[in-house]
mmCIF file of C-alpha atoms in Angstrom:
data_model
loop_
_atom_site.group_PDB
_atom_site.id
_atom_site.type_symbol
_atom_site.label_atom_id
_atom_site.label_comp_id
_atom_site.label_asym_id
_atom_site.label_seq_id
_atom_site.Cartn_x
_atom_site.Cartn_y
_atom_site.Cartn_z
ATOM 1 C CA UNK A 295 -2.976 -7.598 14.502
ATOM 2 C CA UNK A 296 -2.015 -7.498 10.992
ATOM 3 C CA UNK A 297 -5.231 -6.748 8.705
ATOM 4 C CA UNK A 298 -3.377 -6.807 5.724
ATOM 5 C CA UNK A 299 -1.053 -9.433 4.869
ATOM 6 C CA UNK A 300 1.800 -9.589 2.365
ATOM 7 C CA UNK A 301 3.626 -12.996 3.085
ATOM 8 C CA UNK A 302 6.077 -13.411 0.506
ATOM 9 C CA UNK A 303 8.864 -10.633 1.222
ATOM 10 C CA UNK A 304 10.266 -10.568 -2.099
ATOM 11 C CA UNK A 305 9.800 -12.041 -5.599
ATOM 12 C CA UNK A 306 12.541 -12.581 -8.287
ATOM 13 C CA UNK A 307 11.454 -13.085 -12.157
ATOM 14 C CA UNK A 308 12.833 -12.828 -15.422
ATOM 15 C CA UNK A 309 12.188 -9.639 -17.478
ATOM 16 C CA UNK A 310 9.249 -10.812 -20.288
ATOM 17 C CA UNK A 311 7.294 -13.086 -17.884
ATOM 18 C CA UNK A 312 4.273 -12.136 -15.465
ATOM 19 C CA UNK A 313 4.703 -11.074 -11.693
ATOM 20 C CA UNK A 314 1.848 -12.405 -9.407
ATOM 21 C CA UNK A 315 1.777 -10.533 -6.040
ATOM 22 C CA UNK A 316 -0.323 -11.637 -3.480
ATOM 23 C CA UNK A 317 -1.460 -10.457 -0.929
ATOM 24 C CA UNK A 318 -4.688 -11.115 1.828
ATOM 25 C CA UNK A 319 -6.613 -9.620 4.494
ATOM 26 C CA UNK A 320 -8.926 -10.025 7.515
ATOM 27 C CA UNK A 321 -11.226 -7.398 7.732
ATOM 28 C CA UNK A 322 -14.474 -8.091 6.047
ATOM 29 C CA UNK A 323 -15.453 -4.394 6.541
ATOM 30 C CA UNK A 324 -12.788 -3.067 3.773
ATOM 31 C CA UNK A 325 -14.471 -2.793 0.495
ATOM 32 C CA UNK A 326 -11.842 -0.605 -1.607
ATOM 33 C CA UNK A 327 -8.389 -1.994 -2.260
ATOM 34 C CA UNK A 328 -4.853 -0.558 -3.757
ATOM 35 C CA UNK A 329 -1.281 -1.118 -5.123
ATOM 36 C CA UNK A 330 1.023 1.223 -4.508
ATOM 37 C CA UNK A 331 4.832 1.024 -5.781
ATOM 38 C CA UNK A 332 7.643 2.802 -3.682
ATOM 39 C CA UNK A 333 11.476 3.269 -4.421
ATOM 40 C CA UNK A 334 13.778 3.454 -1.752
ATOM 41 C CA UNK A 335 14.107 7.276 -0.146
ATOM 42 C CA UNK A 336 10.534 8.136 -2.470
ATOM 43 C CA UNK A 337 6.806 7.943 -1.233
ATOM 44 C CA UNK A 338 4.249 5.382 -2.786
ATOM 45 C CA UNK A 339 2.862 5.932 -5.814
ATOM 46 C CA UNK A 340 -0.513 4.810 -6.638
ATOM 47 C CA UNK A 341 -0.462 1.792 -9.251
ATOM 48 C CA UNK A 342 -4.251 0.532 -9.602
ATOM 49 C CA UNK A 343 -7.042 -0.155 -7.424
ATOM 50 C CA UNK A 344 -10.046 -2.406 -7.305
ATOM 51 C CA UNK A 345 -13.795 -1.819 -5.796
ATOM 52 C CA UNK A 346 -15.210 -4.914 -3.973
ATOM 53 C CA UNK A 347 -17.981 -5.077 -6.243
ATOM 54 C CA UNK A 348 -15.667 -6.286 -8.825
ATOM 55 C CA UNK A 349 -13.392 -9.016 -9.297
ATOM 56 C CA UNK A 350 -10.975 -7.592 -11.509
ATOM 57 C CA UNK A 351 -9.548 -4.267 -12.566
ATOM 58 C CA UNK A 352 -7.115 -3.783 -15.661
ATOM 59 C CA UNK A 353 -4.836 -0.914 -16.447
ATOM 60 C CA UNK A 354 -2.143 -1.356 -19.296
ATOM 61 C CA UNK A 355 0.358 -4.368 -17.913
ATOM 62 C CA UNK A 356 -1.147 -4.299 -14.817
ATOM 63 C CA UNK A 357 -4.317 -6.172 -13.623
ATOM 64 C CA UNK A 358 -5.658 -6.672 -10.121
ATOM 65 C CA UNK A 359 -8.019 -9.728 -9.148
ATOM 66 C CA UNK A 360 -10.063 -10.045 -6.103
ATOM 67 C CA UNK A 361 -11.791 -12.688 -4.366
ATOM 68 C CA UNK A 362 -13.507 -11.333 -1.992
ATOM 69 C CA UNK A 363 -14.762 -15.130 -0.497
ATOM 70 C CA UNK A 364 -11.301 -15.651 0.085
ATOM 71 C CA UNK A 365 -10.081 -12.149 1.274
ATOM 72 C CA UNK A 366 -7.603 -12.407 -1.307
ATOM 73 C CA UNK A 367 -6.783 -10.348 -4.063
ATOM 74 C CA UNK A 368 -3.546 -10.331 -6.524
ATOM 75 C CA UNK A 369 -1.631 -7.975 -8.958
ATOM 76 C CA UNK A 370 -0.628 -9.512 -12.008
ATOM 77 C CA UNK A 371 2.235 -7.348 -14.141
ATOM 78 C CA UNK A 372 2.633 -8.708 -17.381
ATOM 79 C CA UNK A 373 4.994 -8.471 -19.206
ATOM 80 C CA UNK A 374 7.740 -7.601 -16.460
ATOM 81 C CA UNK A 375 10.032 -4.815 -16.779
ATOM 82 C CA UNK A 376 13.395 -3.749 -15.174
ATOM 83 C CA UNK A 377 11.937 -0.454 -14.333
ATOM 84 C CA UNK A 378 8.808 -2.537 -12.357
ATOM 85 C CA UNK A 379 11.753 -3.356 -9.615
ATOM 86 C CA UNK A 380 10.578 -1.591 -6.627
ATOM 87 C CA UNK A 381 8.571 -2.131 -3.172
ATOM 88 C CA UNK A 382 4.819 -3.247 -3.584
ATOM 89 C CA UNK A 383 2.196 -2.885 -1.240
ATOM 90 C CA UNK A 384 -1.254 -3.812 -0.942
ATOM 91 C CA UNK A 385 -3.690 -1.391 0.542
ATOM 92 C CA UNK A 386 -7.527 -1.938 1.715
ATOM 93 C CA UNK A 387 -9.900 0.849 3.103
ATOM 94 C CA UNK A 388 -13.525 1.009 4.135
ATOM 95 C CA UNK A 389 -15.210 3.487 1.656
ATOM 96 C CA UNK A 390 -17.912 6.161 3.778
ATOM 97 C CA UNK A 391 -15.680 6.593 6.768
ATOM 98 C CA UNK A 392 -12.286 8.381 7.097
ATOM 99 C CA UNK A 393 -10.598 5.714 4.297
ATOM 100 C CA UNK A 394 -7.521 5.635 6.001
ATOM 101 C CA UNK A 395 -5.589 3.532 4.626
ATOM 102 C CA UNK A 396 -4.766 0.106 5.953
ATOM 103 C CA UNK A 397 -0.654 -1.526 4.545
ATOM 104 C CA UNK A 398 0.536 -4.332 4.376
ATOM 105 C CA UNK A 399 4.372 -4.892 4.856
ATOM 106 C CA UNK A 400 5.467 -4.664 1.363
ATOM 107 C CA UNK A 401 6.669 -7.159 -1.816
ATOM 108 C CA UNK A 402 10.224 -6.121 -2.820
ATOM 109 C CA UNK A 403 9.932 -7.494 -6.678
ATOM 110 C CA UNK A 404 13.000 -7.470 -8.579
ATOM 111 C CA UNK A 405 12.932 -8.157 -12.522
ATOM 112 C CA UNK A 406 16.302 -9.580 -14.036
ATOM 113 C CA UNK A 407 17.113 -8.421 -17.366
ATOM 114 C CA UNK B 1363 -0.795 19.218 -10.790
ATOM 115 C CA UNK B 1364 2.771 19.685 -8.656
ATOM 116 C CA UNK B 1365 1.764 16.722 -6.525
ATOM 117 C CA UNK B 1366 1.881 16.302 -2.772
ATOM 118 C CA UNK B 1367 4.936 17.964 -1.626
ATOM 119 C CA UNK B 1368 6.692 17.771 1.911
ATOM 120 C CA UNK B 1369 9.598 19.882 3.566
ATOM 121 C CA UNK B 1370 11.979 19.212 4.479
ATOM 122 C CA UNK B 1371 13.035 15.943 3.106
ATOM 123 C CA UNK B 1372 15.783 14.758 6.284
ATOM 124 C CA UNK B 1373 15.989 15.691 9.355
ATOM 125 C CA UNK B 1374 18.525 14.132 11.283
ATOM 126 C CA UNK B 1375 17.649 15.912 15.378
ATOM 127 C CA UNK B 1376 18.942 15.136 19.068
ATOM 128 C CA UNK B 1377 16.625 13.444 21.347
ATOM 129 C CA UNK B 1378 14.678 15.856 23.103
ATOM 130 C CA UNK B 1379 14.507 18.574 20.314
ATOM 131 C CA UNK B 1380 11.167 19.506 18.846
ATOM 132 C CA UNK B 1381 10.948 18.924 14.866
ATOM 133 C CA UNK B 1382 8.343 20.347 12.365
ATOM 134 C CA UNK B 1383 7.160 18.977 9.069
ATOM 135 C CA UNK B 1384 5.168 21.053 5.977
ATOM 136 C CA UNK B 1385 2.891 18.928 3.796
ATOM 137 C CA UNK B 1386 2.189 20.687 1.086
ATOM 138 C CA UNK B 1387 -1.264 18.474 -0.868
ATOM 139 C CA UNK B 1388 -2.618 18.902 -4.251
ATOM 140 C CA UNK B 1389 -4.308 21.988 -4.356
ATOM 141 C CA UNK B 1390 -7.652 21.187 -4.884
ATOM 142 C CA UNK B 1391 -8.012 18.052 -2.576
ATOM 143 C CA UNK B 1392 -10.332 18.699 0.824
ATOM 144 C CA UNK B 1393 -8.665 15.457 2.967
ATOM 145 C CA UNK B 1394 -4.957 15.402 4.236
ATOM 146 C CA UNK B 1395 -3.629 12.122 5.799
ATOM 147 C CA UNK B 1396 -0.186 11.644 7.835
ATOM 148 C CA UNK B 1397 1.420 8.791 8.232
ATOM 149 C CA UNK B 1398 4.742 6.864 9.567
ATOM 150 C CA UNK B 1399 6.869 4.291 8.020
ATOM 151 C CA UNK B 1400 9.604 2.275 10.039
ATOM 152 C CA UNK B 1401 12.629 -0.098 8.317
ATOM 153 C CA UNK B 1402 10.599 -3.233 6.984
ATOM 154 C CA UNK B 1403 6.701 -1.915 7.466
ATOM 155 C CA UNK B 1404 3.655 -0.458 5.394
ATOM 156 C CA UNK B 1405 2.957 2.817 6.073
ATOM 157 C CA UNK B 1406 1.368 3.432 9.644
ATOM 158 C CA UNK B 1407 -2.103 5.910 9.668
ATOM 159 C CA UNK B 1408 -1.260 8.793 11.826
ATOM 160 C CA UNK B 1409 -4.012 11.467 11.442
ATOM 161 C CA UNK B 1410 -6.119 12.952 9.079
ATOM 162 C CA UNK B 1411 -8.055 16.468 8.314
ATOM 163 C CA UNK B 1412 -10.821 16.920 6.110
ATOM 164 C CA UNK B 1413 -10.465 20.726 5.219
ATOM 165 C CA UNK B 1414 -9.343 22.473 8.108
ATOM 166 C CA UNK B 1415 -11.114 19.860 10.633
ATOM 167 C CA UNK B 1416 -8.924 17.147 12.320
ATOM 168 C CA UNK B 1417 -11.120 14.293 12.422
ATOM 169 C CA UNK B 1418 -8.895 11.143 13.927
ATOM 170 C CA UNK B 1419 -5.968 10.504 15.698
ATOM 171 C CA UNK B 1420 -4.653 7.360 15.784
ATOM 172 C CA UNK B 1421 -3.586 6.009 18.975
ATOM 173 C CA UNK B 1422 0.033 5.751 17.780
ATOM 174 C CA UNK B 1423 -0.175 9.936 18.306
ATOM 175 C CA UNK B 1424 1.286 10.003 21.529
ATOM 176 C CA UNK B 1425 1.045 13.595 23.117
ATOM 177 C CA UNK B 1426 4.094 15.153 21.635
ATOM 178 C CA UNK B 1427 2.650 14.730 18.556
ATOM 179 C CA UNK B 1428 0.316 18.089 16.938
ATOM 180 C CA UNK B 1429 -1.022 18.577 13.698
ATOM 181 C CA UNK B 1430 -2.814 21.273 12.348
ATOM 182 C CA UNK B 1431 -3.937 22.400 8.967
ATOM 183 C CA UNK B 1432 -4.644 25.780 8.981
ATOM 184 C CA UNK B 1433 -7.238 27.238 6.157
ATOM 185 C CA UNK B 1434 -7.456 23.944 4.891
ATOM 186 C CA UNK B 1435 -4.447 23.575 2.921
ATOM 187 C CA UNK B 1436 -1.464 22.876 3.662
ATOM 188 C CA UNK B 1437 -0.519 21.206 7.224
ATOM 189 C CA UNK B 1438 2.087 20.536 9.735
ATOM 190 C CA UNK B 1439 3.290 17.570 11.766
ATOM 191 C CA UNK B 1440 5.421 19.009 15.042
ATOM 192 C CA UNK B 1441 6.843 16.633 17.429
ATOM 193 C CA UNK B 1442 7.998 17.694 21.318
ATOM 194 C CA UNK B 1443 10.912 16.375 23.315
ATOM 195 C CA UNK B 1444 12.164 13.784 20.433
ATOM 196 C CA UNK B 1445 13.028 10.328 21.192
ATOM 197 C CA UNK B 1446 14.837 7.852 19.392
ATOM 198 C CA UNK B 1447 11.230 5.603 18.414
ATOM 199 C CA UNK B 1448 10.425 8.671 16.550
ATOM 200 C CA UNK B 1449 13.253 7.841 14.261
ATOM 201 C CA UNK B 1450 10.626 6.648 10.844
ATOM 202 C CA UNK B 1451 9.721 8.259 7.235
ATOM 203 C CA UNK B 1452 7.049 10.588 7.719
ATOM 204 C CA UNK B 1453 4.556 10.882 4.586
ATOM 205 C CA UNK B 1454 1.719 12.883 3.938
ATOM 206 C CA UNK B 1455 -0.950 12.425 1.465
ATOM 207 C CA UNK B 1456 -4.053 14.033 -0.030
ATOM 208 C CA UNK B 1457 -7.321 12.914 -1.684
ATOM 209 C CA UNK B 1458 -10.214 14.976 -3.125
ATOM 210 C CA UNK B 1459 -12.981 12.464 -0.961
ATOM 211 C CA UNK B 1460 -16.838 12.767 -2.354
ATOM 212 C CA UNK B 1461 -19.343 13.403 -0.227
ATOM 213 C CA UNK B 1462 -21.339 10.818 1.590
ATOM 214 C CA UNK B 1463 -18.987 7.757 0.561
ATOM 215 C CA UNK B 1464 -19.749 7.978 -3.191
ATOM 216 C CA UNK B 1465 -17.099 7.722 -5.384
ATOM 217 C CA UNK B 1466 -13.465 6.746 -4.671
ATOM 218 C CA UNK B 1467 -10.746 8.545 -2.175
ATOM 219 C CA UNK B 1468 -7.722 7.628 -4.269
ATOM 220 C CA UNK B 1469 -4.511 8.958 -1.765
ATOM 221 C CA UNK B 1470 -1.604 10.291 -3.139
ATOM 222 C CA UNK B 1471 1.766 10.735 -1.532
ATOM 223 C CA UNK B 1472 4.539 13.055 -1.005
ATOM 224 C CA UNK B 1473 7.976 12.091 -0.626
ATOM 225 C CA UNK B 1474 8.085 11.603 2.823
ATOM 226 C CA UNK B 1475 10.538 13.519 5.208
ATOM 227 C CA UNK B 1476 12.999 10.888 7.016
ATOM 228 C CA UNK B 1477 13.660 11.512 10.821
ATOM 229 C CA UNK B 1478 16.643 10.791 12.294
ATOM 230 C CA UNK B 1479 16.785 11.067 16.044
ATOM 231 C CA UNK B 1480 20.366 10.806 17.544
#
């Protein structure tokens, strides 16, 4: 049972515009969300994160939207790099417990010069 | 701040050996997670401690799996009598976690030790 879902495998854009990766989930328990970015043979690294009392968290290029209604929530890069090629994935927890971390599969985005 | 740091990084084994991983977290943070990665998947939750205490296990810990964190710092991940399943990237990470829920519990990673089992 996949609480976390990334459904798009991978996204291709031009280097300049905006990346939108999506990504949803099922559990209405998880109240604390997270992007993480991973190379290949490296461990993730955290990218930004988002409360579930807010709807949208900014840091730099990158900006995270949730909608909690929906179980939906999005990270918007803009504008795209080379260097943002990598493996995304989208992370939810339930804060007051043992936050372990919930994944989903992963978004490999890849940004053409 | 050296980050989360694990030992060693490969590992290639025959079935049936036992293995041992270090995670190494950032010194001042109380909670130490483990988890497993295969070809194509997020990260799988394994375990984690909060100081020295082992407080979950998920059920994906089969019995030749042990973990330990002695002291409270760093910790180890030893598996029994290998098999070829075990074959994933093992990561560790480590979060300073507030107390009764408040605040965040941002985790940050190491850079995983691969497993190879032959």
């Amino acid at each position: 049972d996949q609480q976390v879902k990334q459904n798009s495998p991978s996204l291709s854009v031009q280097e300049g515009r905006i990346s939108i990766l999506n990504c949803d989930y099922t559990n209405s328990m998880f109240d604390y969300f997270l992007w993480y970015k991973k190379y290949p043979a490296e461990g993730p690294t955290f990218l930004i994160s988002i409360s579930s009392i807010k709807d949208k968290n900014e840091d730099g290029r990158f900006t995270v939207f949730l909608n909690k209604s929906a179980k939906h929530l999005s990270l918007h890069i803009v504008p795209s790099q080379p260097g943002d090629s990598a493996v995304y994935f989208c992370a939810a927890y339930v804060t007051g417990a043992n936050s372990k971390l919930t994944f989903g599969k992963g978004i490999t985005l890849s940004v053409r010069p | 701040d050296t980050g989360v740091s694990q030992n060693p990084r490969h590992k290639i084994t025959k079935r049936g050996q036992n293995v041992t991983f270090r995670c190494d977290p950032i010194s001042e943070h109380n909670r130490l997670y483990w988890y497993r990665q295969t070809l194509g998947q997020g990260p799988e939750f394994l375990t984690y401690f909060q100081n020295e205490a082992q407080l979950e296990k998920s059920r994906l810990l089969s019995d030749r799996f042990s973990a330990e964190r002695p002291k409270g710092s760093f910790s180890t991940l030893e598996i029994q009598r290998t098999e070829q399943g075990d074959s994933a990237m093992y990561l560790c990470a480590s979060s300073l976690a507030y107390l009764a829920g408040v605040g965040t519990d941002t985790q940050y990673f190491g850079p995983g030790t691969r497993l190879t089992v032959l």
